[in-house]
Amino acid sequence: MTEKDILFNNPQQVVDFAFDDAVADVFPDMIRRSVPGYETVISLLGVLAEQYAQPNTKVYDLGCSLGVATLSMHRQTRTLGLKHICVDNSEAMVKRCTSRLKRHMPDADLTVLCDNIEDIEINNASLVVVNFTLQFLAPESRLSLLKNIYNGLLPNGALVLSEKLIFEDDAENQSQIKWHHAFKSANGYSDLEISQKRVAIENVMIPDSVETHQLRVQQAGFKESYQWFQAFNFASLIAIKSST
Ligand code: GEK
């Protein structure tokens, strides 16, 4: 049983959102009730991992939080000799991720790093997952991370990039925001919780449009990229490094 997210249910002086101990304790409940399709994406990451993980290579989970994506990929791949590298810059997340993954995948070759994903070296990678995390980097830093990922991927390797989206058409953007709020209301968040969380997150998480993401992955070097998932204003892309 994980704790229920009640962090924003009292009127408060809202400060910028941080991935601290209080957030890490309620994170499974928070992300499931806030991100439409999260559990589906996690489950399907395992299916994609079985397609792209190559023997004796690394699988990176950048912005791993509690390591749920890595666990799904580990459980659904039969590829031999995989090294799982999980990275997050929140100590609270890394501490919990390390103990959870050691418990749930004791025989895996696993490294959990507390580091900025912009500073790590990526090499011998067949799959890199950035699941709802690029949006927390400064927009001007995003391309350089994607280039680093592209350079560290092997031929036929893949990047899976999941993000909250904005939409270039204003009417669609407004509707998607409305539907997302309806999703949160349906999951038990009050209007006060929704609006206080929005204020806390607005300086910290800056979403892009899918067109911006597609352009950026192409600029990073990927020639082949597709949107494979969307639930309201949350989507996931896959970009594949060509074999030559
Ligand atoms: C999941 N992928 O469950 N370097 C490292 N970590 C970072 C950075 C950074 N520069 N910026 C943010 N983070 C997960 C969910 S949550 C998404 C990812 C959300 C980390 C941050 O500490 C947090 O753990 C994670 O990225 C984002 O599949 O909460 O909306």
Coordinates of C-alpha atoms and ligand atoms in Angstrom, one line a residue:
M1 CA 0.0 0.0 0.0
T2 CA 1.5 3.4 -0.9
E3 CA 0.5 6.6 0.8
K4 CA -2.3 8.8 -0.6
D5 CA -1.3 12.1 -2.2
I6 CA -2.8 14.8 0.0
L7 CA 0.1 17.3 -0.4
F8 CA -2.1 20.1 -1.9
N9 CA -5.4 19.5 -0.1
N10 CA -5.1 22.4 2.4
P11 CA -4.9 26.0 1.3
Q12 CA -1.2 26.9 1.4
Q13 CA 1.5 29.4 0.3
V14 CA 2.5 27.4 -2.8
V15 CA 6.2 27.0 -3.4
D16 CA 7.9 25.5 -6.5
F17 CA 7.4 21.7 -6.7
A18 CA 10.4 19.6 -5.6
F19 CA 10.9 15.8 -5.7
D20 CA 11.6 15.6 -1.9
D21 CA 10.8 12.9 0.7
A22 CA 7.2 14.0 1.0
V23 CA 6.6 13.7 -2.7
A24 CA 8.6 10.4 -3.0
D25 CA 6.4 8.9 -0.3
V26 CA 3.2 9.5 -2.2
F27 CA 4.7 9.3 -5.7
P28 CA 3.0 6.1 -6.9
D29 CA -0.5 7.4 -6.0
M30 CA 0.3 10.9 -7.3
I31 CA 1.5 9.9 -10.8
R32 CA -1.2 7.3 -11.3
R33 CA -4.0 9.8 -10.4
S34 CA -2.3 12.7 -12.4
V35 CA -0.9 11.2 -15.6
P36 CA -3.5 9.6 -17.8
G37 CA -2.2 6.4 -19.3
Y38 CA 0.8 6.2 -17.0
E39 CA 0.2 2.5 -16.1
T40 CA -0.3 1.6 -19.8
V41 CA 2.9 3.4 -20.8
I42 CA 4.8 1.6 -18.1
S43 CA 3.4 -1.8 -19.1
L44 CA 4.1 -1.1 -22.9
L45 CA 7.6 0.0 -22.2
G46 CA 8.2 -3.6 -21.3
V47 CA 6.9 -4.7 -24.7
L48 CA 9.1 -2.1 -26.4
A49 CA 12.1 -3.2 -24.3
E50 CA 11.8 -6.8 -25.6
Q51 CA 11.8 -5.4 -29.1
Y52 CA 14.9 -3.1 -28.8
A53 CA 17.1 -4.4 -26.0
Q54 CA 20.2 -6.1 -27.5
P55 CA 22.3 -8.7 -25.7
N56 CA 25.2 -7.4 -23.5
T57 CA 24.1 -3.7 -23.8
K58 CA 22.8 -1.0 -21.4
V59 CA 19.2 0.1 -20.9
Y60 CA 19.0 3.6 -19.4
D61 CA 16.0 4.9 -17.4
L62 CA 16.6 8.7 -17.1
G63 CA 14.6 10.4 -14.5
C64 CA 13.7 7.0 -13.0
S65 CA 11.9 8.2 -9.9
L66 CA 11.0 4.9 -8.1
G67 CA 12.3 2.7 -11.0
V68 CA 8.9 1.4 -12.2
A69 CA 9.8 1.7 -15.9
T70 CA 13.0 -0.3 -15.3
L71 CA 11.1 -3.0 -13.4
S72 CA 8.6 -3.3 -16.2
M73 CA 11.4 -3.6 -18.8
H74 CA 13.3 -6.1 -16.8
R75 CA 10.2 -8.3 -16.3
Q76 CA 9.3 -8.3 -20.0
T77 CA 12.7 -8.9 -21.6
R78 CA 14.5 -12.1 -22.2
T79 CA 17.6 -10.5 -23.6
L80 CA 20.8 -11.8 -22.0
G81 CA 23.5 -9.6 -20.4
L82 CA 21.5 -6.4 -20.0
K83 CA 22.8 -3.7 -17.7
H84 CA 20.1 -1.5 -16.2
I85 CA 21.2 2.1 -15.5
C86 CA 18.7 4.2 -13.5
V87 CA 19.4 7.9 -13.0
D88 CA 17.6 10.5 -11.0
N89 CA 18.8 13.7 -9.3
S90 CA 16.4 13.4 -6.3
E91 CA 18.1 11.7 -3.3
A92 CA 14.6 10.8 -2.0
M93 CA 13.7 9.0 -5.2
V94 CA 17.1 7.3 -5.6
K95 CA 17.0 5.9 -2.0
R96 CA 13.6 4.4 -2.5
C97 CA 14.3 3.3 -6.1
T98 CA 17.5 1.4 -5.0
S99 CA 15.8 -0.5 -2.2
R100 CA 12.7 -1.3 -4.3
L101 CA 14.6 -2.6 -7.4
K102 CA 17.1 -4.6 -5.3
R103 CA 14.1 -6.3 -3.7
H104 CA 12.1 -6.8 -7.0
M105 CA 14.9 -7.7 -9.4
P106 CA 17.7 -9.1 -7.2
D107 CA 19.4 -11.0 -10.0
A108 CA 19.6 -8.1 -12.4
D109 CA 22.7 -6.1 -13.3
L110 CA 21.6 -2.8 -11.9
T111 CA 23.1 0.6 -11.2
V112 CA 21.1 3.4 -9.6
L113 CA 22.8 6.8 -9.8
C114 CA 21.9 10.0 -8.1
D115 CA 22.9 12.5 -10.8
N116 CA 21.7 15.1 -13.2
I117 CA 20.8 13.3 -16.4
E118 CA 22.5 16.1 -18.3
D119 CA 25.9 15.2 -16.8
I120 CA 26.0 11.4 -17.3
E121 CA 27.9 9.5 -20.0
I122 CA 25.7 7.3 -22.2
N123 CA 27.4 4.4 -24.0
N124 CA 26.7 0.9 -25.4
A125 CA 23.0 1.6 -25.0
S126 CA 20.3 -0.3 -26.9
L127 CA 17.4 1.5 -25.2
V128 CA 17.1 4.8 -23.4
V129 CA 13.8 5.7 -21.7
V130 CA 13.0 9.3 -20.7
N131 CA 9.6 8.8 -19.2
F132 CA 8.0 12.2 -18.3
T133 CA 11.3 13.8 -17.4
L134 CA 12.6 15.9 -20.3
Q135 CA 9.9 18.4 -19.4
F136 CA 11.8 19.2 -16.2
L137 CA 14.9 20.3 -18.0
A138 CA 15.4 23.9 -19.1
P139 CA 14.1 24.0 -22.7
E140 CA 17.5 25.2 -24.0
S141 CA 19.2 22.1 -22.5
R142 CA 16.9 19.5 -24.0
L143 CA 18.5 19.1 -27.4
S144 CA 21.9 18.5 -25.9
L145 CA 20.6 15.7 -23.8
L146 CA 19.0 14.1 -26.9
K147 CA 22.2 14.4 -28.8
N148 CA 24.1 12.7 -25.9
I149 CA 21.5 9.9 -26.0
Y150 CA 21.8 9.6 -29.8
N151 CA 25.6 9.4 -29.6
G152 CA 25.4 6.7 -26.9
L153 CA 22.9 4.5 -28.7
L154 CA 24.0 1.5 -30.8
P155 CA 22.7 1.1 -34.3
N156 CA 19.1 0.0 -34.2
G157 CA 18.8 1.3 -30.6
A158 CA 15.8 3.3 -29.5
L159 CA 14.9 6.3 -27.4
V160 CA 11.4 6.3 -25.8
L161 CA 10.4 9.8 -24.8
S162 CA 7.1 10.4 -22.8
E163 CA 6.0 13.9 -22.1
K164 CA 3.1 16.1 -21.1
L165 CA 2.2 18.1 -24.3
I166 CA 0.9 21.5 -25.2
F167 CA -1.0 21.9 -28.5
E168 CA -0.3 24.5 -31.1
D169 CA -4.0 25.0 -31.8
D170 CA -5.4 27.1 -28.9
A171 CA -8.8 25.5 -28.9
E172 CA -7.4 22.0 -28.8
N173 CA -4.9 23.1 -26.0
Q174 CA -7.8 24.4 -23.9
S175 CA -9.9 21.3 -24.4
Q176 CA -6.9 19.0 -23.6
I177 CA -6.3 20.9 -20.3
K178 CA -10.0 20.7 -19.5
W179 CA -10.0 16.9 -20.1
H180 CA -6.8 16.5 -18.0
H181 CA -8.5 18.3 -15.1
A182 CA -11.5 16.2 -15.5
F183 CA -9.3 13.1 -15.3
K184 CA -7.8 14.4 -12.0
S185 CA -11.2 15.2 -10.6
A186 CA -12.4 11.8 -11.5
N187 CA -9.4 10.4 -9.6
G188 CA -10.5 12.3 -6.4
Y189 CA -8.5 15.5 -6.6
S190 CA -10.4 18.6 -5.6
D191 CA -10.4 21.9 -7.5
L192 CA -8.1 23.4 -4.8
E193 CA -5.6 20.5 -5.1
I194 CA -5.6 20.8 -8.9
S195 CA -5.0 24.6 -8.9
Q196 CA -2.4 24.6 -6.1
K197 CA -0.5 21.8 -7.9
R198 CA -0.7 23.8 -11.2
V199 CA 0.9 26.8 -9.5
A200 CA 3.6 24.7 -7.8
I201 CA 4.6 23.0 -11.1
E202 CA 4.3 25.8 -13.6
N203 CA 7.9 27.2 -13.2
V204 CA 9.4 23.7 -12.9
M205 CA 7.8 21.7 -15.7
I206 CA 7.6 23.4 -19.1
P207 CA 5.9 21.2 -21.7
D208 CA 6.5 21.3 -25.5
S209 CA 4.3 20.5 -28.4
V210 CA 4.7 17.2 -30.2
E211 CA 5.9 19.1 -33.3
T212 CA 8.7 20.6 -31.1
H213 CA 9.6 17.1 -29.8
Q214 CA 9.6 15.6 -33.3
L215 CA 11.8 18.4 -34.6
R216 CA 14.2 18.1 -31.7
V217 CA 14.7 14.3 -32.1
Q218 CA 15.4 14.8 -35.8
Q219 CA 17.9 17.6 -34.9
A220 CA 19.5 15.2 -32.4
G221 CA 20.2 12.8 -35.3
F222 CA 17.3 10.4 -35.4
K223 CA 15.8 9.8 -38.8
E224 CA 13.0 7.6 -37.7
S225 CA 10.6 8.7 -35.0
Y226 CA 6.9 8.0 -34.3
Q227 CA 4.3 9.0 -31.7
W228 CA 3.1 5.6 -30.4
F229 CA 0.9 6.7 -27.5
Q230 CA -1.4 9.5 -26.4
A231 CA -3.9 10.0 -23.6
F232 CA -5.2 13.6 -23.5
N233 CA -2.2 15.9 -23.1
F234 CA 0.3 13.1 -22.3
A235 CA 2.1 11.3 -25.1
S236 CA 5.1 9.0 -25.9
L237 CA 7.4 9.0 -28.9
I238 CA 9.9 6.4 -30.0
A239 CA 13.0 7.4 -32.0
I240 CA 15.1 4.7 -33.6
K241 CA 18.8 5.1 -34.6
S242 CA 19.4 3.7 -38.0
S243 CA 21.6 0.7 -38.6
T244 CA 24.1 2.5 -40.8
Ligands
GEK1 C1 8.5 6.9 -14.1 N1 10.2 8.2 -15.1 O1 7.9 6.5 -13.0 N2 18.3 14.9 -13.7 C2 17.8 13.7 -13.1 N3 16.5 13.5 -12.7 C3 15.7 14.5 -12.9 C4 16.1 15.8 -13.5 C5 17.4 15.9 -13.9 N4 17.9 17.0 -14.4 N5 15.0 16.6 -13.5 C6 14.0 15.9 -13.0 N6 14.4 14.7 -12.6 C7 9.4 8.1 -13.9 C8 8.6 9.3 -13.7 S1 8.9 11.9 -12.8 C9 7.6 12.6 -13.7 C10 9.4 10.6 -13.8 C11 6.7 13.4 -12.9 C12 13.6 13.6 -12.0 C13 12.8 13.9 -10.8 O2 13.5 13.9 -9.6 C14 11.6 12.9 -10.9 O3 11.9 11.8 -10.1 C15 11.5 12.6 -12.3 O4 12.6 13.2 -13.0 C16 10.3 13.0 -13.0 O5 8.4 6.3 -15.1 O6 6.7 13.5 -11.7 O7 5.7 14.0 -13.6

